[in-house]
XYZ file of C-alpha atoms in Angstrom:
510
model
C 14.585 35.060 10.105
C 13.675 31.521 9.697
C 16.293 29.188 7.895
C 14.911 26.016 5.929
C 17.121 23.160 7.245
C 18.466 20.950 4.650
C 18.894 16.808 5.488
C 22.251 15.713 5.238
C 23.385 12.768 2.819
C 25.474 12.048 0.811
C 22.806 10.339 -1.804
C 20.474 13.144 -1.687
C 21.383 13.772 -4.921
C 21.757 10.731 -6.664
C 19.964 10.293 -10.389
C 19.011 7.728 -12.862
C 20.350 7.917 -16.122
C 19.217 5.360 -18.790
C 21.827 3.295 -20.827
C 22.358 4.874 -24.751
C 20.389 2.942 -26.967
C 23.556 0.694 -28.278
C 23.825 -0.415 -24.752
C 20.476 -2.035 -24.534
C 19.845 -5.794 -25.410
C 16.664 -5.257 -28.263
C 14.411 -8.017 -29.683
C 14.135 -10.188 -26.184
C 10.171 -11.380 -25.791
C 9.211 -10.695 -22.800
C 6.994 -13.155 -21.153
C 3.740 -12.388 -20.951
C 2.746 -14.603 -18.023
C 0.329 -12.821 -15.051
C 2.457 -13.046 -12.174
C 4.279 -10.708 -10.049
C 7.540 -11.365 -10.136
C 10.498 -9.554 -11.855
C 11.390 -11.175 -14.832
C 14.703 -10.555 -15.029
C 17.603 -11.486 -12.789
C 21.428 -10.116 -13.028
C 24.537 -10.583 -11.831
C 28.242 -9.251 -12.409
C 28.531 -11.977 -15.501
C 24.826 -12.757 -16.611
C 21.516 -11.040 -17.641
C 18.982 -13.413 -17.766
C 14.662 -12.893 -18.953
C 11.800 -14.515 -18.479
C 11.006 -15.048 -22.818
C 7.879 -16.322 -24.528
C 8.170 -19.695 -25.381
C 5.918 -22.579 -26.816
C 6.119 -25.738 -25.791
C 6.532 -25.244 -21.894
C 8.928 -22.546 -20.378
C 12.017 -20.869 -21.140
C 14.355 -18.123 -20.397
C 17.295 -16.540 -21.759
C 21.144 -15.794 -20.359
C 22.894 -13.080 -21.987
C 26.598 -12.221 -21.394
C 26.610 -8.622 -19.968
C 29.304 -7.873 -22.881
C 26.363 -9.377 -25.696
C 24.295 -5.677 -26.229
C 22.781 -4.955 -29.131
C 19.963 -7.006 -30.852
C 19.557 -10.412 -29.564
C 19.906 -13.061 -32.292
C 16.016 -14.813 -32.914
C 17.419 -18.007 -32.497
C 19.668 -17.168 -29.706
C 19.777 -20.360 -27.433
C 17.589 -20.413 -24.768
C 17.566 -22.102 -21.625
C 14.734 -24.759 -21.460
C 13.739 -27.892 -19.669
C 10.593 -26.824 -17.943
C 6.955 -28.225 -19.291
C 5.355 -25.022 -18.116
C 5.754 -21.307 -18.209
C 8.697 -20.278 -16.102
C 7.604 -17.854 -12.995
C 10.658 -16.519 -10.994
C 14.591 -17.163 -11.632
C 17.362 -16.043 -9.355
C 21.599 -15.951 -10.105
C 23.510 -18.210 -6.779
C 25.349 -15.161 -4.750
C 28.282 -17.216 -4.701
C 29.035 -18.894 -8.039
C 27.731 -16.779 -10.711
C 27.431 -19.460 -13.395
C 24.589 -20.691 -11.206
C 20.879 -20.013 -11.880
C 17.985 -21.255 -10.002
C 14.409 -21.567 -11.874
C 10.972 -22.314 -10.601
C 7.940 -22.840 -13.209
C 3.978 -23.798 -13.188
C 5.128 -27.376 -13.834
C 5.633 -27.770 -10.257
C 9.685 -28.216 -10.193
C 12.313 -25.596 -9.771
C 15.291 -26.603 -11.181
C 19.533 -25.423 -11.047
C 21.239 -24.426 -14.481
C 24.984 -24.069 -14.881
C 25.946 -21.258 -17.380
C 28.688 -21.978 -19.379
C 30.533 -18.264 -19.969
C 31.033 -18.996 -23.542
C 27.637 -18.505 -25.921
C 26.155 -22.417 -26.090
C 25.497 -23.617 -29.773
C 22.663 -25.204 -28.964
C 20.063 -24.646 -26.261
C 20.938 -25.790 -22.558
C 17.785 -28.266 -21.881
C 19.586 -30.421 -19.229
C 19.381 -28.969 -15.832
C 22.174 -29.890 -12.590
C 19.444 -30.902 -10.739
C 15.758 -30.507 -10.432
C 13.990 -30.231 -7.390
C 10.597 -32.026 -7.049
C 8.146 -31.209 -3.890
C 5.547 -28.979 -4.488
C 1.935 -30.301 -5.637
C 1.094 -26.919 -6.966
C 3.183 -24.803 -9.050
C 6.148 -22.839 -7.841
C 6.335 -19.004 -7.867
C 8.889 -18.354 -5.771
C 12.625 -18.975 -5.498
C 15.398 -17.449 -3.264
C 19.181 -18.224 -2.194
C 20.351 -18.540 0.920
C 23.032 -14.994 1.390
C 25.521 -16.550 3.454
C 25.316 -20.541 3.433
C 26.189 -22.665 0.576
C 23.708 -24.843 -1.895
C 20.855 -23.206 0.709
C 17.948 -22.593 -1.916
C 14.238 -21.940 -0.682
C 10.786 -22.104 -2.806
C 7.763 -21.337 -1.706
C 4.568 -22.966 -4.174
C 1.053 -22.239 -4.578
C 0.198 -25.052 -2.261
C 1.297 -22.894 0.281
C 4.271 -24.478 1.635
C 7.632 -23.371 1.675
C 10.655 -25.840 1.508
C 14.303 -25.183 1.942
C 16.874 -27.154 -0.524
C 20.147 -28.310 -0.056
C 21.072 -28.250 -3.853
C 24.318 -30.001 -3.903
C 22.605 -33.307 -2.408
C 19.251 -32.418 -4.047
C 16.854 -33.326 -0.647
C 14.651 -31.009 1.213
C 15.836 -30.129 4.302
C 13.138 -28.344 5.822
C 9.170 -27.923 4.899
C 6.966 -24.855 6.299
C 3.182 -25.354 6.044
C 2.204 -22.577 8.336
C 0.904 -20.332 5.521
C -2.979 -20.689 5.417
C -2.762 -19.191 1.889
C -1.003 -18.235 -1.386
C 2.551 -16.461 -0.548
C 3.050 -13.595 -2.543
C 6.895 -13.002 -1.597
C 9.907 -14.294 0.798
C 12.616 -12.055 1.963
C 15.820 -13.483 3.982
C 17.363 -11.372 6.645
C 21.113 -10.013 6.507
C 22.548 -13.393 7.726
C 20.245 -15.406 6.628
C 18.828 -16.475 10.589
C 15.418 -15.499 9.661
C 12.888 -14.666 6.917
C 9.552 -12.911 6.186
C 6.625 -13.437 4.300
C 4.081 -11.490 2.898
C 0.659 -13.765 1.998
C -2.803 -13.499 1.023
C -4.150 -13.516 3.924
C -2.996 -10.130 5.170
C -0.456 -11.247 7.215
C 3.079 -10.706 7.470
C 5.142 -13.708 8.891
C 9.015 -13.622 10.310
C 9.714 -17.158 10.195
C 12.417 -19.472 11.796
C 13.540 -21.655 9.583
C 15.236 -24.000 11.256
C 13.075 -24.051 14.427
C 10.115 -24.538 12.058
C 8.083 -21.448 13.500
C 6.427 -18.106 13.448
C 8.556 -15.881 15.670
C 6.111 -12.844 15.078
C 3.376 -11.883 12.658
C 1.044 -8.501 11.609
C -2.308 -8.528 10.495
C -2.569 -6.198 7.759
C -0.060 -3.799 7.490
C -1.739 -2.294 4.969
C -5.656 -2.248 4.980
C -6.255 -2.798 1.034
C -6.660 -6.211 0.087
C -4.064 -5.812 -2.791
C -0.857 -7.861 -2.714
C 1.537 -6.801 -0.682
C 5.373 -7.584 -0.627
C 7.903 -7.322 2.469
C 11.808 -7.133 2.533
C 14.012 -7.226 5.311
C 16.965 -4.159 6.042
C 20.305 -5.044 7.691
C 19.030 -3.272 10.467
C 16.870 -6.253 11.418
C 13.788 -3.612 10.021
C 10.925 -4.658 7.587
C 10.023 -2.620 4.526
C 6.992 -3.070 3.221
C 4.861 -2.180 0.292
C 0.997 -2.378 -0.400
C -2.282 -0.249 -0.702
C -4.461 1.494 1.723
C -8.500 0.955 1.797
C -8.780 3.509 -0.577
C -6.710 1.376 -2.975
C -3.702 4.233 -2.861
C 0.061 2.209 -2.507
C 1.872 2.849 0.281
C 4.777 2.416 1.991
C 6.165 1.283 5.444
C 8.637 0.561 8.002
C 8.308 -2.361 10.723
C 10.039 -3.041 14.003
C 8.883 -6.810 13.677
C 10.021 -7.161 18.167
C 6.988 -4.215 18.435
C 4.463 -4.945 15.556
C 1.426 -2.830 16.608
C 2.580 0.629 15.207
C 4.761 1.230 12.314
C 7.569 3.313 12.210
C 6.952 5.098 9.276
C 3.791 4.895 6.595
C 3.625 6.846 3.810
C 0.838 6.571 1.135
C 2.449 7.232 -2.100
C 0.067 7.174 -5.227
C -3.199 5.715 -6.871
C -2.309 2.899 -9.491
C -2.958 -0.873 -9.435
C 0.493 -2.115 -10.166
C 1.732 -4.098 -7.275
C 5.050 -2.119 -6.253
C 8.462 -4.352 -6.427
C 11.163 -3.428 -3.401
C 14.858 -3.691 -4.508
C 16.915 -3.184 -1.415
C 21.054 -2.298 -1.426
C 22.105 -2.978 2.228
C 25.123 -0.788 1.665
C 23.200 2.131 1.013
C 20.223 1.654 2.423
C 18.336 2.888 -0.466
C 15.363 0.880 -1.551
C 14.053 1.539 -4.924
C 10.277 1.097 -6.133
C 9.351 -0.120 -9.116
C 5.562 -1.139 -10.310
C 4.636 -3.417 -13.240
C 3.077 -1.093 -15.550
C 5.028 2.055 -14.135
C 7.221 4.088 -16.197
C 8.746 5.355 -12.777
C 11.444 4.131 -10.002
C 11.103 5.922 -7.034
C 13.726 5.295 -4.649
C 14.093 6.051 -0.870
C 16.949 6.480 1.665
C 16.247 4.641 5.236
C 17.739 6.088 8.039
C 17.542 6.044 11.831
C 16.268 9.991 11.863
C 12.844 10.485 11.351
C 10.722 10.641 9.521
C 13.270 7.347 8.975
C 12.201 6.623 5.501
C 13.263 9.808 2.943
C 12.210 10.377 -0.516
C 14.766 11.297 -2.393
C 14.043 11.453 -6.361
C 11.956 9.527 -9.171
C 13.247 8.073 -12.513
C 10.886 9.025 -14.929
C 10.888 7.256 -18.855
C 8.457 7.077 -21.403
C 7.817 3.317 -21.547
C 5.847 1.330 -18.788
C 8.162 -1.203 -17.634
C 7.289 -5.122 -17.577
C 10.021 -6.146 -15.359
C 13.530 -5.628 -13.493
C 16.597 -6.775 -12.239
C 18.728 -5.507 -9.635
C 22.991 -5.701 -10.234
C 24.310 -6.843 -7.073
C 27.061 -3.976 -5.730
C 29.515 -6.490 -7.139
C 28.596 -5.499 -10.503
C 28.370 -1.445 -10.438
C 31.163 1.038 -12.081
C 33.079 2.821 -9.108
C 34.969 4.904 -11.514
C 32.035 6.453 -12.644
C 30.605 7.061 -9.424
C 27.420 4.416 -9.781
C 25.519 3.123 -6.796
C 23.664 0.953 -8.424
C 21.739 -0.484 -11.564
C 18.697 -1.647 -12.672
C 17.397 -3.791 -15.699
C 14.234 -1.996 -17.314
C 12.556 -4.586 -18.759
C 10.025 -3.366 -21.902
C 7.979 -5.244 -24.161
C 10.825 -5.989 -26.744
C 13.842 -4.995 -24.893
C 15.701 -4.331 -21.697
C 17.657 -1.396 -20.651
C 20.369 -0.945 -18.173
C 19.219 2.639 -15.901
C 22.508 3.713 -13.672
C 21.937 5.278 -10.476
C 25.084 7.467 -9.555
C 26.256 10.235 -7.331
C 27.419 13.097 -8.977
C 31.537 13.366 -7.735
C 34.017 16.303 -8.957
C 36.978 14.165 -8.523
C 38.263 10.660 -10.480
C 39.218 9.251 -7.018
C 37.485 5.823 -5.599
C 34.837 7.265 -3.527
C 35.546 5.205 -0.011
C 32.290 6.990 1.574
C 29.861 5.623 -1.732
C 31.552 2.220 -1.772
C 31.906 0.110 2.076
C 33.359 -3.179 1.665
C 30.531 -5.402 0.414
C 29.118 -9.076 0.210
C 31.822 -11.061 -1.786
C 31.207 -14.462 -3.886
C 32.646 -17.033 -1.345
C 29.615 -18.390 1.129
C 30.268 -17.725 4.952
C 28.902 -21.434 5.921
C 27.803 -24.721 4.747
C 25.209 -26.293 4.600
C 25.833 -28.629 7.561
C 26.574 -25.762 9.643
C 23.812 -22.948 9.178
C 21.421 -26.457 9.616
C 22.757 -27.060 13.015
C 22.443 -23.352 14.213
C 25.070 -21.214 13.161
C 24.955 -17.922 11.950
C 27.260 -15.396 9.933
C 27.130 -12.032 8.046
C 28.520 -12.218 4.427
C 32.059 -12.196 4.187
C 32.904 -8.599 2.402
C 34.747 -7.506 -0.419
C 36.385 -4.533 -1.010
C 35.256 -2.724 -4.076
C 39.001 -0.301 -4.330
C 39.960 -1.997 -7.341
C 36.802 -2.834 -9.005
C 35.104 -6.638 -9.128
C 36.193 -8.951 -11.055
C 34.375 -11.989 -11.838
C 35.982 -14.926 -10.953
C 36.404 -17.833 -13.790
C 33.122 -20.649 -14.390
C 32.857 -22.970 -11.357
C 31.278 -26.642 -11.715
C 28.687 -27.051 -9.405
C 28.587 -30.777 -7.728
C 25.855 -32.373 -7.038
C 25.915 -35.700 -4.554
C 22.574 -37.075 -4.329
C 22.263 -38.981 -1.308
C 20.976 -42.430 -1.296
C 18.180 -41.917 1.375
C 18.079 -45.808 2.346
C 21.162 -46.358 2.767
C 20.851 -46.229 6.852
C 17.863 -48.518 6.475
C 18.429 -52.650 6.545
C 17.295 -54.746 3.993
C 13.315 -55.070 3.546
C 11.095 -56.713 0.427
C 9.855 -53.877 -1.444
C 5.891 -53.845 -1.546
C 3.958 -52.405 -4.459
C 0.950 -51.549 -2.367
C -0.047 -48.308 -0.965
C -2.126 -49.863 2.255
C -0.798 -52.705 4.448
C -2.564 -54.020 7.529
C -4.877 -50.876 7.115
C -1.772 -48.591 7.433
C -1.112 -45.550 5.340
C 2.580 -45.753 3.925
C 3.498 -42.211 3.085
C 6.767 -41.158 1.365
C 9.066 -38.355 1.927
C 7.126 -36.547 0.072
C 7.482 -32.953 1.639
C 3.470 -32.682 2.288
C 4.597 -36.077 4.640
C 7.118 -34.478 6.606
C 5.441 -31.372 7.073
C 5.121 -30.550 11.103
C 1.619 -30.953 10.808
C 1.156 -33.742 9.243
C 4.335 -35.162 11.584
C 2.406 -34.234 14.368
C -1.204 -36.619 13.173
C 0.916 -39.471 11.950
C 2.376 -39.457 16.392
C -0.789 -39.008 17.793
C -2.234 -41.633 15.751
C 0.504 -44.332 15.522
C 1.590 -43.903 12.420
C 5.382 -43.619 10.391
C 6.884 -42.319 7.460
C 8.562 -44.227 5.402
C 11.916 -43.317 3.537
C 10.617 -43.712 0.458
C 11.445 -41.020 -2.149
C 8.574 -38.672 -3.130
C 7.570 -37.754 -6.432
C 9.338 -40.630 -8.276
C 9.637 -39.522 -12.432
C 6.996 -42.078 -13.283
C 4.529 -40.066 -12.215
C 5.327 -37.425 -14.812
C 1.383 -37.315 -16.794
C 0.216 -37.489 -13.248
C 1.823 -33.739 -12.063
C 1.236 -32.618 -15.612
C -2.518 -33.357 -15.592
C -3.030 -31.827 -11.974
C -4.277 -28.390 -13.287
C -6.937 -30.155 -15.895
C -10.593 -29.967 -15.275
C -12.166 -32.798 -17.462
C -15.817 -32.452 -17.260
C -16.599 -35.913 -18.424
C -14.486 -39.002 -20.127
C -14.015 -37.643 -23.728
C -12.788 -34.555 -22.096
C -9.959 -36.374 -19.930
C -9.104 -38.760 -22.691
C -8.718 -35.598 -24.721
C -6.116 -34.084 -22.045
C -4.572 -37.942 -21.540
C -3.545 -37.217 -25.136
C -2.379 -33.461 -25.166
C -0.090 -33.913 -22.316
C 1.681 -37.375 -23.366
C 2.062 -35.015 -26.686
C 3.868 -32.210 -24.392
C 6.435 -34.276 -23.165
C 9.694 -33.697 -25.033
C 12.191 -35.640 -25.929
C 14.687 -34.093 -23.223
C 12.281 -34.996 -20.699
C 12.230 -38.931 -21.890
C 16.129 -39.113 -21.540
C 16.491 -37.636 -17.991
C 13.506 -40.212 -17.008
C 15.528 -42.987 -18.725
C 18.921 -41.909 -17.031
C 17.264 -41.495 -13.779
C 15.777 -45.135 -13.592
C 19.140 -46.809 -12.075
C 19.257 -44.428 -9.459
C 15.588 -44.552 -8.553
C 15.607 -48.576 -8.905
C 18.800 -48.336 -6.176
C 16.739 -46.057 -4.043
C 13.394 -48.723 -3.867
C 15.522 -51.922 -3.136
């Protein structure tokens, strides 16, 4: 007599639940923008949406404790001159919020943990680098003030935010970059761009250690995450335009480890990993589904185990980091639904008889304190997260200032008189501008003789020029026409951090 053999695991039977309707946050306006990112970004203090705004871009920071309807003239968080694309909470100081926006500039927010009377327009610092506007924004998991973005001018460039410079510019993406994972320790990430390919990328060596030609044979957008494992999950669409999933040993590249086509539906599908677990849950714009999946080292190595079914497509989500989840009530993790008007909390949890904290469900897990600086993951060194215990429950720790030093780039250089021309002698005097530093425009300026100044790049003055950069005037009424609409879009806020930055920037070009 044949037996059916059941797979053993203790979250084959975990389920979503959504959050009672009181629990919700209604009346938030979701922004409406076409890009495909999530929206929505939470941490153990902090829920924070991507809003509709006029007048560039904005986004709003709830406390987690502030359900119910949102208040229509709730402060928002604003300082960006265009629509605001992708936003992600620092892993180790959760007043801190990183933003990135079409206007070119991502920018770092601290959150005060009372409710601000008055909307937060002045950022800590704002990063300025990309030609093209920025869609992408990630922290570093393990070293301090470590931010990357990656822009639609197809480079990526890695921030140290308390001194404000770029530390390190990628140009070895031929085309738009739809998303950029980082690895457990942060050594390494991946990339997933439009032109097929997935990248793993050394950051600090300035390289492509590996790379796949289409993973997935639909031209579709794809998106790739990296397991603790040293694994890459990925999610795209086959020829037939069906989404599908896979697993990647990026040392052996040529055959997957596991693909598995899934469904037929053109929302791009957004991978939320939880590296205690090793669940990854699914979630597609336009969906009103999250599929999630257990990865194991037994095949078939990645295991369905449920779907989380609602009646309203979903715009967006966020993903609570395990700092943030109940133990007492048995939850391994939750998601931020993000609908037209409103977001919901869904909690995924294992059903337990007893009251008990669950030590199997809950292994110690990445705490708020960084494992490095910035100094020292630059020069090579490499750490896992330092871990937390979760026996007791998290609590957040009180609002910590984030300081910023800028560093006075000249400093190291001797006296010279300033010139106010662009060409001397028939020489090219580039700034730091990160498109200058880049290695392969590094590499033309050696062959050919050339040197990059320590000038700064993208000095505030230039402000109409960035703004105008996406305009198409077809003849001179037409530009003087734009001229005037974007003078008329600069806001007051913006005027005042210009004027306050002019002693600093006149230090900088002596």
């Amino acid at each position: 007599m044949s037996r059916s053999i059941v797979r053993q695991s203790k979250f084959r039977h975990v389920f979503g639940q959504g959050a009672k309707a009181e629990q919700g946050y209604d009346d938030i306006r979701v922004s409406k923008v076409t890009w495909d990112s999530s929206f929505c970004a939470v941490n153990p203090k902090f829920l924070a949406v991507i809003v509709e705004s006029s007048g560039g871009g904005a986004f709003l920071v709830l406390p987690l404790s502030n359900a119910g309807r949102v208040d229509k003239n709730y402060p928002l968080v604003v300082g960006h001159s265009g629509p605001v694309l992708d936003i992600d909470w620092c892993p180790h100081n959760d007043n801190i919020l990183a933003s990135c926006s079409e206007d070119t500039t991502a920018m770092v927010w601290q959150i005060p943990d009372h409710t601000p009377c008055r909307p937060i327009s002045e950022p800590i610092v704002v990063l300025e680098g990309h030609s093209k506007r920025v869609g992408i924004i990630k922290w570093h998991p393990t070293a301090r003030n470590i931010l990357l973005t990656a822009g639609s001018d197809n480079l990526i460039i890695i921030w140290n935010v308390g001194t404000g410079e770029p530390l390190i510019t990628m140009d070895e993406h031929p085309d738009l970059i739809y998303n950029v994972s980082w690895n457990y320790n942060g050594s390494l990430f991946c990339t997933s761009c439009k032109d097929r390919r997935i990248r793993v990328c050394d950051p600090r060596k300035n390289e492509v250690l590996a790379e796949r030609l289409a993973p997935h044979e639909g031209i579709r957008p794809m998106r790739a995450i990296f397991t603790r494992e040293g694994n890459i999950f990925t999610t795209g669409f086959t020829r037939m335009s069906q989404r599908e999933l896979g697993l990647w040993d990026p040392t052996h590249f040529e055959e997957p480890i596991a693909l598995l086509e899934l469904d037929t539906s053109n929302g791009v599908l957004l991978p939320f990993y939880d590296p205690d677990t090793n669940i990854v849950y699914l979630s597609g714009k336009g969906d009103s589904s999250i599929r999630y999946f257990e990865i194991t080292e037994e095949p078939p190595y990645v295991h369905y185990i449920s779907t989380y079914s609602s009646k309203e497509p979903q715009r967006g989500m966020g993903f609570m980091p395990k700092r943030g989840v109940d133990v007492t009530k048995c939850e391994i993790a939750r998601l931020y639904k993000l609908h037209e008007r409103k977001c919901e909390p869904i909690m995924m949890t294992v059903p337990r008889k007893s009251d008990l904290f669950q030590d199997d469900l809950y292994p110690d897990t990445a705490g708020p304190e960084p494992a490095l600086e910035p100094e020292e993951w630059l020069e090579g060194r490499d750490a896992d997260p330092l871990l937390v215990s979760m026996r007791e429950g998290y609590v957040p720790p009180k609002s910590r200032e984030l300081k910023v030093a800028k560093k006075n780039m000249l400093e190291s250089r001797p006296a010279t008189t300033r010139r106010s021309m662009s060409v001397v002698d028939g020489s090219s005097l580039p700034d730091m501008a990160p498109a200058h530093t880049a290695k392969g425009t590094k590499s033309w300026f050696n062959d050919h003789g050339g040197t990059v100044l320590d000038w700064p790049a993208n000095p505030p003055d230039l402000i109409v020029k960035r703004k105008m950069r996406d305009t198409r005037p077809n003849n001179a009424d037409d530009l003087k026409v734009a001229i005037k609409a974007t003078w008329a879009s600069i806001t007051p806020e913006q005027c005042h951090r210009l004027i306050a930055s002019m002693p600093r920037h006149a230090t900088l070009m002596q």
